[in-house]
Amino acid sequence: MSIISTSSFHKGVAVMFKNEPYIITECTFVNPGKGSAFTRTKLRSLITDRIVEFTFKSGEKIEEAPIEIYEMQYLYNDSNNYYFMSPRNFEQYSLPAAMIGNFKNFIKEGEIYQIYIMDEKAVALKPPLKVRLKVTEAEEGTKGNTVSGATKVVTLETGHQINVPLFIKTGETVAINPETGQYLERAN
Amino acid sequence: MNKNNELARFALRQQIINLIRTFFNKEGFLEVETPILVKAPDTAPFNEVFETETLQKTNNTRHSTNNIKGYLTPSPEFFMKKLLAQGYKNIFQICKAFRNNFEGNSPLHNLEFTIMEWYRTNADYTDIMIDSENLINFIYDSLFNKTQKSKIPPSVASGDLRWASKTQNRNLKLKTLKYQNKLIDLNPPWLRLSLKQVFKNYAGINLDEFLDLKEAKEIALKKGYRIEKDTTWEQIYHQIFLNEVEPEINNLKKPVILYDYPAPLAALSKRKKNDLRYAERFELYIAGLELGNAFSELTDWQEQEQRLKNDITERKRLKMKVFDYDHDFISSLKIGFPPTGGIAIGIDRLVMLFTDAKSIHEVIFFPASQIFSKSQF
């Protein structure tokens, strides 16, 4: 396990905190006085998915979490778990549904995703910045319907519904930010 | 960003500054302007300074080694105190201050910001507490208790005020300010909490038994903080404050006056006569925004000179810019001035509070981060 200092902190870095692995989700500097500088972080637990906040002394040494990232193909899910397969060794890994969270609205069978691995076990999914999904159901956008702000609701191939601009038609592929659930752009 | 909201925010910014002037004119204070370009700035080691030089011509060469270094002031305090020593009483100033601190994308900092300072002579920090309550309430009343709807910013729009007045106590006009989904009651008296109280209540620490480095290290280790050989007392104090105390203060529903700081954090304040371990300093927090820093001003020139010398040593240790401290300032203290209370308030943050702005960038026309390229985070 390597030791890093707060100067290496940024979003996505995995650290050990109170003997458990966390991912940094936010990081800011704080400078309260007398020359001391601090690094305020938001950490997401890779075990419970809960967020904690902690302010480190700048320069403080932390253990990096022994996390690796493997690319895996999503196979299917049942009520408890989501199942992935590593294309390298064809081994199956599972993640509890709770660790997938809202990403369940955007996860697509057969797609490759980045999975955090610790001690040879899958602990979390690292959501991509963008997902590309097909629109399976869209009504025709009616002109002059500006009450909804020139957007309409469509259904994606995952069954999830989002707001998109009026010009998006059934069968088109759209890019979405999975963190916010917002439409980003038309994709090919 | 919505252009109308932007215009309303900046209109409110100017109204607030005008109201501050109105308030202090009514109080009989004199508005002053002191230099922002100085030879010996404030020595406080938590502010790095911007350095420049004044050209001195000798032998007709422009680039002379006689050029004198100049600095932009992080605070107008030293010069305002020189005015007090010259016999001026009750003065205030609204001006720019410059602090060359790397703050990443901090939503609370700008390299160049607007500061206000006022000094009340024949007074101490408790009088400044009352001034602060009066000033903020005066601003609130002038902005929101009149019927000019156009001046109400979107966040505190009629919806909230109507709700507030329906539930108000008949005898006490409710003064609710909404900031980032927090509802704050501005009515005085505000919460006055000593550092000793908050460390006890929120961190379970008796501050009297924490003032020693050895004691502080033991307590921090027991709490699970990481301590190295070179960890300083200030680092331990602040780490506990930031993790355990400040989050609680940020949840309080009234403005908070946090007073009586441990002596190592006295800055330019007087230590308490009956307890030299603590200093008459307070900070003002409203809805989690740190708005002001106030002192019963230190008038003992020997103690002040020693603190300035310690600051320079600390600046050397931290490899910061080093300069000789302001000897004129010390001379002013030798001349002396009456017991005085003073405070510095961040005007941009005050505007953030009244406009429900999440970031200081929303209340400054051209934030420094737009002008100078910034990195990550």
mmCIF file of N, CA and C in Angstrom, chain B residues 51-118:
data_model
loop_
_atom_site.group_PDB
_atom_site.id
_atom_site.type_symbol
_atom_site.label_atom_id
_atom_site.label_comp_id
_atom_site.label_asym_id
_atom_site.label_seq_id
_atom_site.Cartn_x
_atom_site.Cartn_y
_atom_site.Cartn_z
ATOM 1 N N GLU B 51 3.959 41.669 -4.409
ATOM 2 C CA GLU B 51 5.116 42.544 -4.308
ATOM 3 C C GLU B 51 5.315 43.310 -5.606
ATOM 4 N N THR B 52 5.750 44.553 -5.477
ATOM 5 C CA THR B 52 6.100 45.343 -6.652
ATOM 6 C C THR B 52 7.275 46.227 -6.265
ATOM 7 N N GLU B 53 7.661 47.184 -7.128
ATOM 8 C CA GLU B 53 8.708 48.100 -6.685
ATOM 9 C C GLU B 53 8.420 49.499 -7.202
ATOM 10 N N THR B 54 8.854 50.470 -6.421
ATOM 11 C CA THR B 54 8.696 51.869 -6.836
ATOM 12 C C THR B 54 10.016 52.287 -7.472
ATOM 13 N N LEU B 55 9.950 52.879 -8.672
ATOM 14 C CA LEU B 55 11.164 53.238 -9.397
ATOM 15 C C LEU B 55 11.809 54.457 -8.761
ATOM 16 N N GLN B 56 13.097 54.373 -8.465
ATOM 17 C CA GLN B 56 13.849 55.508 -7.936
ATOM 18 C C GLN B 56 14.920 55.825 -8.960
ATOM 19 N N LYS B 57 14.859 57.022 -9.496
ATOM 20 C CA LYS B 57 15.837 57.379 -10.526
ATOM 21 C C LYS B 57 17.121 57.855 -9.862
ATOM 22 N N THR B 58 18.263 57.309 -10.261
ATOM 23 C CA THR B 58 19.558 57.878 -9.866
ATOM 24 C C THR B 58 20.465 57.817 -11.082
ATOM 25 N N ASN B 59 21.286 58.809 -11.262
ATOM 26 C CA ASN B 59 22.202 58.871 -12.403
ATOM 27 C C ASN B 59 21.500 58.619 -13.726
ATOM 28 N N ASN B 60 20.277 59.076 -13.848
ATOM 29 C CA ASN B 60 19.517 58.958 -15.093
ATOM 30 C C ASN B 60 19.292 57.537 -15.579
ATOM 31 N N THR B 61 19.475 56.567 -14.764
ATOM 32 C CA THR B 61 19.128 55.197 -15.173
ATOM 33 C C THR B 61 17.773 54.819 -14.558
ATOM 34 N N ARG B 62 16.938 54.207 -15.363
ATOM 35 C CA ARG B 62 15.603 53.868 -14.859
ATOM 36 C C ARG B 62 15.640 52.660 -13.942
ATOM 37 N N HIS B 63 16.524 51.696 -14.251
ATOM 38 C CA HIS B 63 16.520 50.467 -13.449
ATOM 39 C C HIS B 63 17.598 50.571 -12.389
ATOM 40 N N SER B 64 17.241 51.233 -11.304
ATOM 41 C CA SER B 64 18.215 51.490 -10.258
ATOM 42 C C SER B 64 18.096 50.445 -9.158
ATOM 43 N N THR B 65 19.227 50.154 -8.568
ATOM 44 C CA THR B 65 19.161 49.229 -7.433
ATOM 45 C C THR B 65 18.609 49.929 -6.212
ATOM 46 N N ASN B 66 18.334 51.240 -6.348
ATOM 47 C CA ASN B 66 17.729 51.944 -5.227
ATOM 48 C C ASN B 66 16.222 51.825 -5.211
ATOM 49 N N ASN B 67 15.679 51.088 -6.205
ATOM 50 C CA ASN B 67 14.224 50.921 -6.224
ATOM 51 C C ASN B 67 13.763 50.335 -4.902
ATOM 52 N N ILE B 68 12.650 50.890 -4.434
ATOM 53 C CA ILE B 68 12.133 50.450 -3.136
ATOM 54 C C ILE B 68 10.990 49.488 -3.365
ATOM 55 N N LYS B 69 11.044 48.348 -2.674
ATOM 56 C CA LYS B 69 9.978 47.355 -2.814
ATOM 57 C C LYS B 69 8.694 47.900 -2.211
ATOM 58 N N GLY B 70 7.588 47.590 -2.886
ATOM 59 C CA GLY B 70 6.282 47.977 -2.361
ATOM 60 C C GLY B 70 5.382 46.755 -2.346
ATOM 61 N N TYR B 71 4.354 46.806 -1.534
ATOM 62 C CA TYR B 71 3.442 45.665 -1.412
ATOM 63 C C TYR B 71 2.010 46.168 -1.388
ATOM 64 N N LEU B 72 1.104 45.302 -1.853
ATOM 65 C CA LEU B 72 -0.324 45.642 -1.773
ATOM 66 C C LEU B 72 -0.844 45.145 -0.429
ATOM 67 N N THR B 73 -1.579 45.973 0.278
ATOM 68 C CA THR B 73 -1.988 45.601 1.639
ATOM 69 C C THR B 73 -3.057 44.526 1.680
ATOM 70 N N PRO B 74 -2.863 43.512 2.548
ATOM 71 C CA PRO B 74 -3.910 42.528 2.809
ATOM 72 C C PRO B 74 -5.018 43.133 3.686
ATOM 73 N N SER B 75 -4.714 44.296 4.299
ATOM 74 C CA SER B 75 -5.664 44.933 5.215
ATOM 75 C C SER B 75 -5.190 46.355 5.495
ATOM 76 N N PRO B 76 -6.111 47.301 5.630
ATOM 77 C CA PRO B 76 -5.709 48.693 5.894
ATOM 78 C C PRO B 76 -5.467 48.977 7.380
ATOM 79 N N GLU B 77 -5.421 47.928 8.193
ATOM 80 C CA GLU B 77 -5.383 48.076 9.648
ATOM 81 C C GLU B 77 -4.260 48.967 10.176
ATOM 82 N N PHE B 78 -3.030 48.710 9.745
ATOM 83 C CA PHE B 78 -1.904 49.451 10.323
ATOM 84 C C PHE B 78 -2.072 50.951 10.110
ATOM 85 N N PHE B 79 -2.458 51.341 8.905
ATOM 86 C CA PHE B 79 -2.586 52.773 8.624
ATOM 87 C C PHE B 79 -3.772 53.387 9.342
ATOM 88 N N MET B 80 -4.817 52.635 9.507
ATOM 89 C CA MET B 80 -5.974 53.175 10.225
ATOM 90 C C MET B 80 -5.607 53.387 11.682
ATOM 91 N N LYS B 81 -4.763 52.512 12.223
ATOM 92 C CA LYS B 81 -4.345 52.695 13.612
ATOM 93 C C LYS B 81 -3.400 53.891 13.729
ATOM 94 N N LYS B 82 -2.637 54.145 12.675
ATOM 95 C CA LYS B 82 -1.790 55.344 12.704
ATOM 96 C C LYS B 82 -2.681 56.587 12.787
ATOM 97 N N LEU B 83 -3.830 56.543 12.120
ATOM 98 C CA LEU B 83 -4.768 57.667 12.202
ATOM 99 C C LEU B 83 -5.312 57.808 13.614
ATOM 100 N N LEU B 84 -5.595 56.686 14.254
ATOM 101 C CA LEU B 84 -6.090 56.736 15.628
ATOM 102 C C LEU B 84 -5.050 57.394 16.522
ATOM 103 N N ALA B 85 -3.787 57.067 16.285
ATOM 104 C CA ALA B 85 -2.719 57.651 17.099
ATOM 105 C C ALA B 85 -2.600 59.143 16.836
ATOM 106 N N GLN B 86 -3.014 59.578 15.661
ATOM 107 C CA GLN B 86 -2.971 61.010 15.354
ATOM 108 C C GLN B 86 -4.183 61.747 15.910
ATOM 109 N N GLY B 87 -5.042 61.022 16.614
ATOM 110 C CA GLY B 87 -6.161 61.680 17.278
ATOM 111 C C GLY B 87 -7.506 61.497 16.608
ATOM 112 N N TYR B 88 -7.538 60.782 15.491
ATOM 113 C CA TYR B 88 -8.829 60.537 14.854
ATOM 114 C C TYR B 88 -9.614 59.537 15.697
ATOM 115 N N LYS B 89 -10.920 59.778 15.799
ATOM 116 C CA LYS B 89 -11.749 58.828 16.536
ATOM 117 C C LYS B 89 -12.804 58.280 15.574
ATOM 118 N N ASN B 90 -13.262 57.092 15.824
ATOM 119 C CA ASN B 90 -14.391 56.530 15.070
ATOM 120 C C ASN B 90 -14.238 56.686 13.564
ATOM 121 N N ILE B 91 -13.453 55.811 12.977
ATOM 122 C CA ILE B 91 -13.202 55.858 11.537
ATOM 123 C C ILE B 91 -13.626 54.561 10.870
ATOM 124 N N PHE B 92 -13.954 54.667 9.547
ATOM 125 C CA PHE B 92 -14.236 53.440 8.799
ATOM 126 C C PHE B 92 -13.696 53.572 7.387
ATOM 127 N N GLN B 93 -13.519 52.441 6.739
ATOM 128 C CA GLN B 93 -12.994 52.449 5.379
ATOM 129 C C GLN B 93 -13.566 51.263 4.605
ATOM 130 N N ILE B 94 -13.849 51.514 3.345
ATOM 131 C CA ILE B 94 -14.237 50.433 2.425
ATOM 132 C C ILE B 94 -13.231 50.492 1.299
ATOM 133 N N CYS B 95 -12.462 49.417 1.131
ATOM 134 C CA CYS B 95 -11.419 49.475 0.101
ATOM 135 C C CYS B 95 -11.087 48.074 -0.385
ATOM 136 N N LYS B 96 -10.182 47.996 -1.358
ATOM 137 C CA LYS B 96 -9.746 46.695 -1.834
ATOM 138 C C LYS B 96 -8.624 46.175 -0.946
ATOM 139 N N ALA B 97 -8.554 44.872 -0.772
ATOM 140 C CA ALA B 97 -7.464 44.216 -0.056
ATOM 141 C C ALA B 97 -6.943 43.115 -0.970
ATOM 142 N N PHE B 98 -5.657 42.797 -0.834
ATOM 143 C CA PHE B 98 -5.028 41.826 -1.739
ATOM 144 C C PHE B 98 -4.358 40.721 -0.942
ATOM 145 N N ARG B 99 -4.705 39.487 -1.211
ATOM 146 C CA ARG B 99 -4.091 38.360 -0.504
ATOM 147 C C ARG B 99 -3.714 37.300 -1.527
ATOM 148 N N ASN B 100 -2.431 37.072 -1.673
ATOM 149 C CA ASN B 100 -1.941 36.163 -2.702
ATOM 150 C C ASN B 100 -1.889 34.733 -2.174
ATOM 151 N N ASN B 101 -3.061 34.227 -1.775
ATOM 152 C CA ASN B 101 -3.121 32.868 -1.241
ATOM 153 C C ASN B 101 -3.703 31.950 -2.288
ATOM 154 N N PHE B 102 -3.109 30.783 -2.458
ATOM 155 C CA PHE B 102 -3.679 29.836 -3.396
ATOM 156 C C PHE B 102 -4.888 29.166 -2.757
ATOM 157 N N GLU B 103 -6.041 29.373 -3.320
ATOM 158 C CA GLU B 103 -7.239 28.807 -2.706
ATOM 159 C C GLU B 103 -7.959 27.861 -3.643
ATOM 160 N N GLY B 104 -7.291 27.459 -4.724
ATOM 161 C CA GLY B 104 -7.944 26.549 -5.658
ATOM 162 C C GLY B 104 -9.179 27.213 -6.220
ATOM 163 N N ASN B 105 -10.288 26.499 -6.241
ATOM 164 C CA ASN B 105 -11.525 27.085 -6.749
ATOM 165 C C ASN B 105 -12.427 27.530 -5.623
ATOM 166 N N SER B 106 -11.849 27.984 -4.533
ATOM 167 C CA SER B 106 -12.643 28.335 -3.367
ATOM 168 C C SER B 106 -13.760 29.302 -3.732
ATOM 169 N N PRO B 107 -14.987 28.977 -3.334
ATOM 170 C CA PRO B 107 -16.112 29.874 -3.612
ATOM 171 C C PRO B 107 -16.164 31.060 -2.647
ATOM 172 N N LEU B 108 -15.157 31.157 -1.757
ATOM 173 C CA LEU B 108 -15.197 32.214 -0.756
ATOM 174 C C LEU B 108 -14.049 33.203 -0.879
ATOM 175 N N HIS B 109 -13.147 32.964 -1.816
ATOM 176 C CA HIS B 109 -11.952 33.796 -1.887
ATOM 177 C C HIS B 109 -11.743 34.392 -3.261
ATOM 178 N N ASN B 110 -11.178 35.573 -3.301
ATOM 179 C CA ASN B 110 -10.719 36.188 -4.540
ATOM 180 C C ASN B 110 -9.430 36.900 -4.189
ATOM 181 N N LEU B 111 -8.439 36.831 -5.076
ATOM 182 C CA LEU B 111 -7.133 37.437 -4.776
ATOM 183 C C LEU B 111 -7.271 38.904 -4.375
ATOM 184 N N GLU B 112 -8.194 39.589 -5.034
ATOM 185 C CA GLU B 112 -8.464 40.994 -4.755
ATOM 186 C C GLU B 112 -9.911 41.069 -4.278
ATOM 187 N N PHE B 113 -10.142 41.562 -3.083
ATOM 188 C CA PHE B 113 -11.518 41.579 -2.598
ATOM 189 C C PHE B 113 -11.806 42.911 -1.905
ATOM 190 N N THR B 114 -13.071 43.133 -1.587
ATOM 191 C CA THR B 114 -13.457 44.392 -0.953
ATOM 192 C C THR B 114 -13.614 44.170 0.540
ATOM 193 N N ILE B 115 -12.868 44.952 1.308
ATOM 194 C CA ILE B 115 -12.875 44.803 2.764
ATOM 195 C C ILE B 115 -13.414 46.079 3.381
ATOM 196 N N MET B 116 -14.074 45.946 4.525
ATOM 197 C CA MET B 116 -14.406 47.162 5.268
ATOM 198 C C MET B 116 -13.869 47.006 6.669
ATOM 199 N N GLU B 117 -13.326 48.082 7.214
ATOM 200 C CA GLU B 117 -12.869 48.030 8.592
ATOM 201 C C GLU B 117 -13.407 49.258 9.301
ATOM 202 N N TRP B 118 -13.853 49.074 10.557
ATOM 203 C CA TRP B 118 -14.191 50.251 11.348
ATOM 204 C C TRP B 118 -13.571 50.122 12.733
#
